[in-house]
CSV table of C-alpha atoms in Angstrom, one decimal:
chain,number,residue,atom,x,y,z
A,429,UNK,CA,41.4,70.1,-86.1
A,430,UNK,CA,45.2,69.7,-86.4
A,431,UNK,CA,47.6,71.4,-84.1
A,432,UNK,CA,48.7,73.6,-87.0
A,433,UNK,CA,45.3,75.1,-87.3
A,434,UNK,CA,45.1,75.8,-83.6
A,435,UNK,CA,48.6,77.3,-83.6
A,436,UNK,CA,47.6,79.8,-86.3
A,437,UNK,CA,45.5,81.5,-83.7
A,438,UNK,CA,48.7,82.2,-81.6
A,439,UNK,CA,50.6,85.4,-82.4
A,440,UNK,CA,53.8,83.4,-82.7
A,441,UNK,CA,53.6,79.6,-83.2
A,442,UNK,CA,55.6,77.3,-80.9
A,443,UNK,CA,58.5,75.4,-82.2
A,444,UNK,CA,58.6,71.6,-82.1
A,445,UNK,CA,60.9,71.7,-79.1
A,446,UNK,CA,58.7,74.2,-77.2
A,447,UNK,CA,55.7,72.0,-77.8
A,448,UNK,CA,57.7,69.0,-76.6
A,449,UNK,CA,58.7,70.7,-73.4
A,450,UNK,CA,55.2,72.1,-72.8
A,451,UNK,CA,53.8,68.5,-73.1
A,452,UNK,CA,56.4,67.3,-70.6
A,453,UNK,CA,55.4,70.1,-68.2
A,454,UNK,CA,51.8,69.0,-68.6
A,455,UNK,CA,52.8,65.5,-67.3
A,456,UNK,CA,54.1,67.1,-64.1
A,457,UNK,CA,57.8,66.8,-64.8
A,458,UNK,CA,60.2,69.3,-63.2
A,459,UNK,CA,62.7,71.3,-65.3
A,460,UNK,CA,65.4,69.0,-64.0
A,461,UNK,CA,63.5,65.9,-65.0
A,462,UNK,CA,62.7,67.4,-68.4
A,463,UNK,CA,66.4,68.3,-69.0
A,464,UNK,CA,67.5,64.8,-68.0
A,465,UNK,CA,64.9,63.2,-70.4
A,466,UNK,CA,65.9,65.4,-73.3
A,467,UNK,CA,69.6,65.4,-72.7
A,468,UNK,CA,70.0,69.2,-72.4
A,469,UNK,CA,70.8,71.5,-69.5
A,470,UNK,CA,68.3,72.8,-67.0
A,471,UNK,CA,69.2,76.3,-68.3
A,472,UNK,CA,68.1,75.3,-71.8
A,473,UNK,CA,64.7,74.2,-70.4
A,474,UNK,CA,64.4,77.5,-68.5
A,475,UNK,CA,65.1,79.4,-71.8
A,476,UNK,CA,62.6,77.3,-73.8
A,477,UNK,CA,59.9,77.8,-71.1
A,478,UNK,CA,60.5,81.6,-71.0
A,479,UNK,CA,60.1,81.8,-74.8
A,480,UNK,CA,57.0,79.6,-74.6
A,481,UNK,CA,55.4,81.8,-71.9
A,482,UNK,CA,56.1,84.9,-74.0
A,483,UNK,CA,54.6,83.3,-77.1
A,484,UNK,CA,51.5,82.1,-75.1
A,485,UNK,CA,51.2,85.4,-73.2
A,486,UNK,CA,51.3,83.7,-69.8
A,487,UNK,CA,53.4,83.9,-66.6
A,488,UNK,CA,53.5,80.4,-65.2
A,489,UNK,CA,53.5,76.7,-66.0
A,490,UNK,CA,49.9,76.0,-65.0
A,491,UNK,CA,48.5,78.8,-67.3
A,492,UNK,CA,50.9,77.7,-70.1
A,493,UNK,CA,49.6,74.1,-69.9
A,494,UNK,CA,45.9,75.3,-69.8
A,495,UNK,CA,46.5,77.6,-72.8
A,496,UNK,CA,48.4,74.9,-74.6
A,497,UNK,CA,45.5,72.4,-74.1
A,498,UNK,CA,43.0,75.0,-75.2
A,499,UNK,CA,45.0,75.8,-78.3
A,500,UNK,CA,45.3,72.2,-79.2
A,501,UNK,CA,49.1,72.1,-78.6
A,502,UNK,CA,48.8,69.4,-76.0
A,503,UNK,CA,46.4,66.6,-76.7
A,504,UNK,CA,44.7,65.0,-73.7
A,505,UNK,CA,46.3,61.6,-74.5
A,506,UNK,CA,49.7,63.2,-74.4
A,507,UNK,CA,49.2,64.4,-70.9
A,508,UNK,CA,49.0,60.9,-69.3
């Protein structure tokens, strides 16, 4: 199944940037490391993650990653 089909099950689909940040979280990067990699501020990453948590209905990074994998938003090969 494509990610689009999995995302349809979510109340509000994630943006491309939200999926990108969630994938980087899944690799174990900190918000500082993600902001450095993407060339944005740490505050921007905090905001993106807050929106992502709301959309996924979760309260922390671990649950967001698990739900993202379960919904097909993060593919196993993207985690490594």
